[in-house]
CSV table of C-alpha atoms in Angstrom, one decimal:
chain,number,residue,atom,x,y,z
A,1,UNK,CA,111.9,72.7,41.0
A,2,UNK,CA,115.3,71.0,41.4
A,3,UNK,CA,117.8,71.9,38.8
A,4,UNK,CA,121.2,70.5,37.9
A,5,UNK,CA,123.9,73.2,37.4
A,6,UNK,CA,127.0,72.7,35.4
A,7,UNK,CA,129.3,75.4,35.4
A,8,UNK,CA,132.4,75.2,33.0
A,9,UNK,CA,135.2,77.4,33.1
A,10,UNK,CA,139.2,78.1,33.1
A,11,UNK,CA,141.2,79.4,36.1
A,12,UNK,CA,144.6,80.6,36.8
A,13,UNK,CA,145.8,79.6,40.5
A,14,UNK,CA,149.0,80.2,42.4
A,15,UNK,CA,151.4,77.1,42.4
A,16,UNK,CA,151.1,77.2,46.2
A,17,UNK,CA,147.7,75.5,45.8
A,18,UNK,CA,148.3,71.7,45.4
A,19,UNK,CA,145.9,69.5,43.4
A,20,UNK,CA,146.6,66.5,45.9
A,21,UNK,CA,148.3,65.6,49.0
A,22,UNK,CA,150.6,62.5,49.0
A,23,UNK,CA,152.3,60.8,52.1
A,24,UNK,CA,155.9,60.7,51.7
A,25,UNK,CA,157.0,57.1,51.8
A,26,UNK,CA,160.3,55.1,51.2
A,27,UNK,CA,160.9,53.2,48.1
A,28,UNK,CA,164.0,51.6,46.2
A,29,UNK,CA,164.6,53.6,43.1
A,30,UNK,CA,167.6,53.0,40.7
A,31,UNK,CA,168.7,55.0,37.7
A,32,UNK,CA,168.3,52.2,35.2
A,33,UNK,CA,165.9,53.4,32.6
A,34,UNK,CA,166.5,52.9,29.1
A,35,UNK,CA,164.3,53.6,26.1
A,36,UNK,CA,162.2,50.8,25.0
A,37,UNK,CA,160.9,49.6,21.5
A,38,UNK,CA,157.5,48.5,20.8
A,39,UNK,CA,155.3,46.8,17.9
A,40,UNK,CA,151.6,47.7,18.0
A,41,UNK,CA,149.3,44.9,16.9
A,42,UNK,CA,145.6,45.1,16.3
A,43,UNK,CA,143.4,42.1,17.1
A,44,UNK,CA,140.8,41.6,14.4
A,45,UNK,CA,137.8,39.4,14.3
A,46,UNK,CA,136.7,39.8,10.7
A,47,UNK,CA,133.8,41.8,11.4
A,48,UNK,CA,132.6,45.3,10.5
A,49,UNK,CA,134.4,46.7,13.4
A,50,UNK,CA,137.9,45.8,12.4
A,51,UNK,CA,138.4,48.9,10.3
A,52,UNK,CA,137.7,51.3,13.1
A,53,UNK,CA,140.4,49.5,15.4
A,54,UNK,CA,143.1,49.2,12.5
A,55,UNK,CA,142.6,52.9,11.5
A,56,UNK,CA,142.6,54.2,15.1
A,57,UNK,CA,145.6,52.3,16.0
A,58,UNK,CA,147.6,53.5,12.9
A,59,UNK,CA,146.7,57.3,13.8
A,60,UNK,CA,148.5,56.9,17.3
A,61,UNK,CA,151.8,58.4,17.4
A,62,UNK,CA,153.8,56.0,19.4
A,63,UNK,CA,157.3,57.6,18.5
A,64,UNK,CA,157.7,60.1,21.2
A,65,UNK,CA,158.8,57.7,24.0
A,66,UNK,CA,159.4,54.3,22.2
A,67,UNK,CA,161.4,53.2,18.9
A,68,UNK,CA,159.1,51.4,16.6
A,69,UNK,CA,160.1,47.8,15.6
A,70,UNK,CA,158.2,47.7,12.3
A,71,UNK,CA,157.6,43.9,11.9
A,72,UNK,CA,155.5,42.4,9.1
A,73,UNK,CA,152.5,41.5,11.5
A,74,UNK,CA,150.2,44.3,12.3
A,75,UNK,CA,147.2,42.4,12.8
A,76,UNK,CA,146.3,39.2,14.5
A,77,UNK,CA,143.2,37.4,13.5
A,78,UNK,CA,141.3,35.6,16.0
A,79,UNK,CA,137.9,33.3,15.7
A,80,UNK,CA,135.0,33.9,18.1
A,81,UNK,CA,132.7,36.6,19.4
A,82,UNK,CA,134.7,39.9,19.9
A,83,UNK,CA,132.3,40.6,23.1
A,84,UNK,CA,133.1,37.5,24.8
A,85,UNK,CA,136.9,36.9,23.7
A,86,UNK,CA,138.9,35.9,26.7
A,87,UNK,CA,142.5,37.2,27.6
A,88,UNK,CA,143.9,33.6,27.4
A,89,UNK,CA,142.5,33.1,23.9
A,90,UNK,CA,144.2,36.3,22.8
A,91,UNK,CA,147.4,34.9,24.5
A,92,UNK,CA,147.4,31.7,22.7
A,93,UNK,CA,146.7,33.1,19.4
A,94,UNK,CA,149.7,35.7,19.8
A,95,UNK,CA,152.3,33.0,21.0
A,96,UNK,CA,151.2,30.7,18.2
A,97,UNK,CA,152.3,33.1,15.6
A,98,UNK,CA,155.8,33.5,16.9
A,99,UNK,CA,156.0,37.2,16.7
A,100,UNK,CA,159.1,37.2,18.7
A,101,UNK,CA,161.2,35.9,15.7
A,102,UNK,CA,159.8,38.6,13.6
A,103,UNK,CA,161.2,41.1,16.2
A,104,UNK,CA,164.6,39.2,15.9
A,105,UNK,CA,164.7,39.6,12.3
A,106,UNK,CA,164.0,43.3,12.4
A,107,UNK,CA,166.6,43.9,14.9
A,108,UNK,CA,169.3,42.2,12.9
A,109,UNK,CA,168.0,43.5,9.6
A,110,UNK,CA,167.6,40.0,8.1
A,111,UNK,CA,167.7,39.8,4.3
A,112,UNK,CA,166.2,37.1,1.9
A,113,UNK,CA,169.4,35.5,1.7
A,114,UNK,CA,169.5,35.0,5.6
A,115,UNK,CA,172.5,37.1,6.1
A,116,UNK,CA,172.0,39.7,9.0
A,117,UNK,CA,173.9,42.8,10.5
A,118,UNK,CA,173.8,44.9,13.5
A,119,UNK,CA,173.6,48.5,11.8
A,120,UNK,CA,170.2,49.2,13.2
A,121,UNK,CA,171.2,47.9,16.7
A,122,UNK,CA,174.3,50.3,16.5
A,123,UNK,CA,172.1,53.3,15.3
A,124,UNK,CA,169.5,52.6,18.1
A,125,UNK,CA,172.4,52.4,20.8
A,126,UNK,CA,173.8,55.8,19.8
A,127,UNK,CA,170.3,57.4,19.6
A,128,UNK,CA,169.0,55.7,23.1
A,129,UNK,CA,172.4,56.7,24.7
A,130,UNK,CA,172.3,59.4,27.4
A,131,UNK,CA,174.7,62.2,28.0
A,132,UNK,CA,176.4,60.2,30.7
A,133,UNK,CA,176.7,57.2,28.5
A,134,UNK,CA,178.6,59.4,26.0
A,135,UNK,CA,180.8,60.8,28.7
A,136,UNK,CA,181.5,57.1,29.7
A,137,UNK,CA,182.3,56.0,26.2
A,138,UNK,CA,184.7,58.8,25.6
A,139,UNK,CA,186.7,57.9,28.8
A,140,UNK,CA,186.6,54.1,28.7
A,141,UNK,CA,189.2,52.1,26.7
A,142,UNK,CA,186.4,49.8,25.4
A,143,UNK,CA,183.4,51.3,24.1
A,144,UNK,CA,180.1,51.1,26.2
A,145,UNK,CA,177.4,52.4,23.9
A,146,UNK,CA,178.2,49.4,21.5
A,147,UNK,CA,177.3,47.2,24.5
A,148,UNK,CA,173.9,48.4,24.9
A,149,UNK,CA,172.5,46.2,22.0
A,150,UNK,CA,171.7,43.2,24.0
A,151,UNK,CA,169.7,45.1,26.5
A,152,UNK,CA,167.8,47.1,23.8
A,153,UNK,CA,166.7,43.8,22.0
A,154,UNK,CA,165.4,42.3,25.4
A,155,UNK,CA,163.7,45.6,26.1
A,156,UNK,CA,161.4,45.0,22.9
A,157,UNK,CA,157.7,44.8,23.4
A,158,UNK,CA,154.4,43.9,21.6
A,159,UNK,CA,151.4,46.0,22.5
A,160,UNK,CA,148.2,44.2,21.3
A,161,UNK,CA,145.1,46.1,21.1
A,162,UNK,CA,141.4,44.7,21.4
A,163,UNK,CA,138.2,46.7,21.3
A,164,UNK,CA,134.9,45.8,22.6
A,165,UNK,CA,131.5,47.0,23.1
A,166,UNK,CA,131.0,49.5,20.2
A,167,UNK,CA,128.1,51.7,21.1
A,168,UNK,CA,126.5,55.0,20.0
A,169,UNK,CA,125.0,57.2,22.7
A,170,UNK,CA,122.7,59.9,22.1
A,171,UNK,CA,122.3,62.9,24.6
A,172,UNK,CA,120.2,66.1,24.6
A,173,UNK,CA,121.2,69.2,26.5
A,174,UNK,CA,118.6,71.8,28.0
A,175,UNK,CA,118.0,73.5,24.7
A,176,UNK,CA,117.0,70.5,22.9
A,177,UNK,CA,120.2,70.0,21.0
A,178,UNK,CA,121.4,66.4,20.3
A,179,UNK,CA,124.7,65.1,20.6
A,180,UNK,CA,125.8,61.6,19.2
A,181,UNK,CA,128.9,60.1,20.7
A,182,UNK,CA,130.6,56.9,19.8
A,183,UNK,CA,132.1,54.8,22.6
A,184,UNK,CA,134.4,51.7,22.7
A,185,UNK,CA,136.0,49.8,25.5
A,186,UNK,CA,139.8,49.3,24.8
A,187,UNK,CA,142.3,46.6,26.2
A,188,UNK,CA,146.0,46.6,25.6
A,189,UNK,CA,148.1,43.5,26.3
A,190,UNK,CA,152.0,44.0,26.6
A,191,UNK,CA,154.3,41.3,25.8
A,192,UNK,CA,158.1,41.3,26.2
A,193,UNK,CA,160.5,39.2,24.4
A,194,UNK,CA,161.8,36.6,26.6
A,195,UNK,CA,165.3,35.8,25.7
A,196,UNK,CA,168.4,35.1,27.7
A,197,UNK,CA,172.1,36.1,26.9
A,198,UNK,CA,172.7,32.3,26.1
A,199,UNK,CA,169.7,32.6,23.5
A,200,UNK,CA,171.7,35.5,21.8
A,201,UNK,CA,174.9,33.5,21.8
A,202,UNK,CA,173.1,30.7,20.2
A,203,UNK,CA,172.0,33.1,17.6
A,204,UNK,CA,175.4,34.4,16.8
A,205,UNK,CA,176.9,30.9,16.6
A,206,UNK,CA,174.1,29.0,14.8
A,207,UNK,CA,172.1,31.5,13.1
A,208,UNK,CA,174.2,34.2,12.0
A,209,UNK,CA,175.8,33.7,8.7
A,210,UNK,CA,179.4,34.8,8.1
A,211,UNK,CA,181.3,35.7,5.1
A,212,UNK,CA,183.5,32.7,5.5
A,213,UNK,CA,180.7,30.2,6.2
A,214,UNK,CA,180.5,27.5,3.4
A,215,UNK,CA,177.4,26.9,1.1
A,216,UNK,CA,176.2,24.0,3.4
A,217,UNK,CA,176.9,26.0,6.8
A,218,UNK,CA,174.8,29.0,5.3
A,219,UNK,CA,172.0,26.6,4.3
A,220,UNK,CA,172.1,25.1,7.9
A,221,UNK,CA,171.8,28.2,9.6
A,222,UNK,CA,168.9,29.4,7.5
A,223,UNK,CA,167.0,26.4,8.5
A,224,UNK,CA,167.9,27.1,12.1
A,225,UNK,CA,166.4,30.4,11.8
A,226,UNK,CA,163.2,28.9,10.2
A,227,UNK,CA,163.1,26.5,13.2
A,228,UNK,CA,163.8,29.3,15.7
A,229,UNK,CA,161.1,29.9,18.4
A,230,UNK,CA,161.2,33.1,20.4
A,231,UNK,CA,159.0,33.4,23.4
A,232,UNK,CA,157.1,36.1,24.4
A,233,UNK,CA,155.6,36.8,28.2
A,234,UNK,CA,152.6,38.8,29.0
A,235,UNK,CA,153.7,41.4,31.6
A,236,UNK,CA,150.5,43.7,31.9
A,237,UNK,CA,147.0,44.2,30.6
A,238,UNK,CA,144.9,47.3,31.2
A,239,UNK,CA,141.3,48.7,30.1
A,240,UNK,CA,140.2,52.2,29.3
A,241,UNK,CA,136.9,53.4,28.0
A,242,UNK,CA,136.9,56.2,25.5
A,243,UNK,CA,134.2,58.2,23.3
A,244,UNK,CA,134.6,60.7,20.6
A,245,UNK,CA,131.8,62.7,18.6
A,246,UNK,CA,133.9,62.2,15.3
A,247,UNK,CA,133.6,58.2,15.3
A,248,UNK,CA,134.9,54.9,16.5
A,249,UNK,CA,138.3,55.3,15.1
A,250,UNK,CA,139.0,58.8,16.8
A,251,UNK,CA,137.8,57.3,20.1
A,252,UNK,CA,140.3,54.4,19.7
A,253,UNK,CA,143.1,56.9,18.9
A,254,UNK,CA,142.4,59.0,21.9
A,255,UNK,CA,142.0,56.0,24.2
A,256,UNK,CA,146.1,55.5,23.9
A,257,UNK,CA,146.9,58.2,26.6
A,258,UNK,CA,144.8,56.4,29.2
A,259,UNK,CA,146.1,53.1,28.1
A,260,UNK,CA,149.7,54.3,28.3
A,261,UNK,CA,149.3,56.0,31.6
A,262,UNK,CA,147.9,52.7,33.2
A,263,UNK,CA,150.6,50.7,31.4
A,264,UNK,CA,153.6,52.9,32.8
A,265,UNK,CA,152.3,52.5,36.2
A,266,UNK,CA,152.3,48.8,35.9
A,267,UNK,CA,155.6,48.3,33.9
A,268,UNK,CA,158.6,49.6,35.9
A,269,UNK,CA,160.8,49.5,33.0
A,270,UNK,CA,158.6,52.2,31.1
A,271,UNK,CA,158.8,54.7,34.1
A,272,UNK,CA,161.6,57.2,33.3
A,273,UNK,CA,164.2,57.8,35.9
A,274,UNK,CA,167.0,60.2,35.9
A,275,UNK,CA,169.2,62.4,38.1
A,276,UNK,CA,168.6,66.0,39.0
A,277,UNK,CA,171.2,67.8,37.0
A,278,UNK,CA,170.8,71.3,38.6
A,279,UNK,CA,168.5,73.2,41.3
A,280,UNK,CA,167.3,77.0,41.2
A,281,UNK,CA,165.6,76.0,38.9
A,282,UNK,CA,165.4,72.3,38.9
A,283,UNK,CA,166.6,70.9,35.6
A,284,UNK,CA,167.1,67.3,34.2
A,285,UNK,CA,168.4,65.7,31.0
A,286,UNK,CA,165.0,64.2,29.8
A,287,UNK,CA,162.6,65.6,27.3
A,288,UNK,CA,160.6,64.7,24.3
A,289,UNK,CA,162.6,61.7,23.7
A,290,UNK,CA,161.1,60.5,27.0
A,291,UNK,CA,157.6,61.3,26.3
A,292,UNK,CA,157.6,64.3,28.7
A,293,UNK,CA,155.1,66.7,28.6
A,294,UNK,CA,153.9,69.9,30.5
A,295,UNK,CA,152.5,68.8,33.8
A,296,UNK,CA,154.0,65.5,33.9
A,297,UNK,CA,154.7,64.5,37.5
A,298,UNK,CA,157.8,63.2,38.9
A,299,UNK,CA,158.8,62.1,42.4
A,300,UNK,CA,162.1,62.9,43.9
A,301,UNK,CA,164.3,60.3,45.9
A,302,UNK,CA,167.4,60.8,47.7
A,303,UNK,CA,170.0,58.2,48.4
A,304,UNK,CA,170.2,57.0,52.2
A,305,UNK,CA,171.5,54.1,54.2
A,306,UNK,CA,169.5,51.7,55.9
A,307,UNK,CA,170.1,50.2,59.5
A,308,UNK,CA,172.2,47.5,57.9
A,309,UNK,CA,174.2,50.0,55.9
A,310,UNK,CA,172.8,49.4,52.6
A,311,UNK,CA,172.2,52.1,50.1
A,312,UNK,CA,168.5,52.7,49.4
A,313,UNK,CA,166.3,55.6,48.3
A,314,UNK,CA,163.8,57.8,50.2
A,315,UNK,CA,161.0,59.9,48.6
A,316,UNK,CA,161.4,63.6,49.2
A,317,UNK,CA,158.9,65.2,47.4
A,318,UNK,CA,156.9,65.8,43.9
A,319,UNK,CA,157.6,68.1,41.0
A,320,UNK,CA,156.0,68.8,37.6
A,321,UNK,CA,157.7,69.4,34.2
A,322,UNK,CA,157.2,73.1,32.9
A,323,UNK,CA,159.4,73.7,30.0
A,324,UNK,CA,160.2,70.7,27.9
A,325,UNK,CA,163.5,70.1,26.1
A,326,UNK,CA,163.4,68.8,22.6
A,327,UNK,CA,166.3,66.2,23.0
A,328,UNK,CA,165.4,64.0,20.0
A,329,UNK,CA,168.6,63.0,18.3
A,330,UNK,CA,171.9,61.4,19.5
A,331,UNK,CA,173.3,62.6,22.8
A,332,UNK,CA,176.5,64.7,22.6
A,333,UNK,CA,177.3,65.0,26.3
A,334,UNK,CA,175.6,68.7,26.4
A,335,UNK,CA,171.9,67.7,25.8
A,336,UNK,CA,169.1,70.2,26.4
A,337,UNK,CA,167.5,70.1,29.9
A,338,UNK,CA,163.8,70.4,30.9
A,339,UNK,CA,162.7,72.4,33.6
A,340,UNK,CA,160.5,71.3,36.7
A,341,UNK,CA,158.6,73.0,39.4
A,342,UNK,CA,158.4,71.6,42.9
A,343,UNK,CA,154.7,71.2,44.2
A,344,UNK,CA,155.5,69.5,47.5
A,345,UNK,CA,158.1,68.0,49.9
A,346,UNK,CA,161.6,68.8,50.8
A,347,UNK,CA,164.4,70.9,49.1
A,348,UNK,CA,165.6,69.0,46.0
A,349,UNK,CA,169.4,68.8,45.7
A,350,UNK,CA,171.6,67.9,42.6
A,351,UNK,CA,172.0,64.2,42.2
A,352,UNK,CA,168.6,63.2,43.5
A,353,UNK,CA,166.9,60.9,41.5
A,354,UNK,CA,163.6,61.7,39.6
A,355,UNK,CA,161.0,59.0,38.8
A,356,UNK,CA,158.1,59.3,36.8
A,357,UNK,CA,154.9,59.5,38.9
A,358,UNK,CA,151.6,59.4,36.8
A,359,UNK,CA,148.5,61.0,37.9
A,360,UNK,CA,145.4,62.1,36.3
A,361,UNK,CA,146.3,65.9,37.0
A,362,UNK,CA,142.9,66.3,38.6
A,363,UNK,CA,141.6,67.4,41.9
A,364,UNK,CA,138.1,66.9,43.5
A,365,UNK,CA,136.8,69.2,46.3
A,366,UNK,CA,133.1,69.1,47.9
A,367,UNK,CA,131.4,72.1,49.4
A,368,UNK,CA,128.1,72.4,51.2
A,369,UNK,CA,126.8,75.3,49.1
A,370,UNK,CA,127.2,77.3,45.8
A,371,UNK,CA,125.3,80.6,46.5
A,372,UNK,CA,122.2,81.0,48.5
A,373,UNK,CA,119.9,78.3,46.8
A,374,UNK,CA,122.3,75.3,46.5
A,375,UNK,CA,122.3,72.4,48.8
A,376,UNK,CA,125.7,71.1,47.7
A,377,UNK,CA,128.8,71.4,45.2
A,378,UNK,CA,131.2,69.3,43.7
A,379,UNK,CA,134.1,70.8,41.7
A,380,UNK,CA,136.4,68.9,39.4
A,381,UNK,CA,139.8,70.7,38.6
A,382,UNK,CA,142.0,69.4,35.5
A,383,UNK,CA,145.6,70.8,35.2
A,384,UNK,CA,146.1,71.9,31.6
A,385,UNK,CA,149.4,73.9,32.1
A,386,UNK,CA,151.9,74.7,34.5
A,387,UNK,CA,154.5,77.8,34.1
A,388,UNK,CA,158.1,77.7,35.1
A,389,UNK,CA,157.0,79.9,38.3
A,390,UNK,CA,154.3,77.3,39.3
A,391,UNK,CA,151.3,79.2,37.9
A,392,UNK,CA,148.6,76.7,37.2
A,393,UNK,CA,146.1,76.8,34.4
A,394,UNK,CA,143.0,74.8,35.4
A,395,UNK,CA,139.9,73.9,33.7
A,396,UNK,CA,137.1,73.2,36.1
A,397,UNK,CA,133.5,71.8,36.3
A,398,UNK,CA,131.1,72.8,39.3
A,399,UNK,CA,128.3,70.5,39.7
A,400,UNK,CA,125.3,71.6,42.0
A,401,UNK,CA,121.8,71.3,42.9
A,402,UNK,CA,119.6,74.6,42.9
A,403,UNK,CA,116.4,74.5,44.8
A,404,UNK,CA,115.0,77.8,43.3
């Protein structure tokens, strides 16, 4: 009789064994990463499943890699069948609600009387500044950190979450034990505020209320704000399925990691880049504030000149994060550093660039036999932890067919 064998286990392996092989390729990389801000929004349909989506999204911790813009709108209601709602219909609903104006109001701390200030922008600029920004600020006659505000505002995003296909699935193991799983298909749509420098200057001139403005001017500027339309542009959308024994809300919360990984792969501005600060061991000034986790994979690039003499970059290897620095807080010029272990490529040198390069942290191998009676075996490895010295902790699944 043919039996299916499922062997679960954990394994400690030497760092010399790689989970995947990647071809070295050239690519242009620049150290222009800066922390972005987001506003999560749930798409609701006035049906019984809305509560699962809203509670699941509320349970997500967005604050690791992103600043949160806490705008009034946290849900958007659409009319129609959840199962057949199109992406274009969701796009129309989001833009018709002028969410971009709420982001402007939040950034400038707008009050009921129409006055605004830049205290939040100054605080965010200080928090998002790197050590190099701080050193430049100390050396420059004109402060540079204060000038970051416009870029931070333009790096504001909305993530709209939509949930479809709520299903309960029941399975029975070989001993007759039943398991019920709640599965849901998730979609995430990312919109970026679409404003120019001229748009910001218009706000400062025609919307911002100053102390010496007379009553008529103040009234007109308040009206100008009411008439303000702030466009948002769709820059990425992804899908992921998730399941959990605990219920739909838990499945939705757990889907965020897969959704974020896919979004980061599509949105270059969300891919962390930073210089190598030292080697032996490899260290860089990123950490919890950039969403870095043990096992996170980064590609290493070095600067080279092309045939025309232009400066470009060339991929030199791959590394994984091992010890993560808690760098939350304002940079001082001497921030803590995270440690990395090289898994492939050429020697890493100080000044080379690191760029976030997400993977599933999984490896798949196929062998013709497992023991004397199996006709085939598939093994799936998942990296759960990597030490400073490259020792890998892997969870693995072996799937084989036993003819006994």
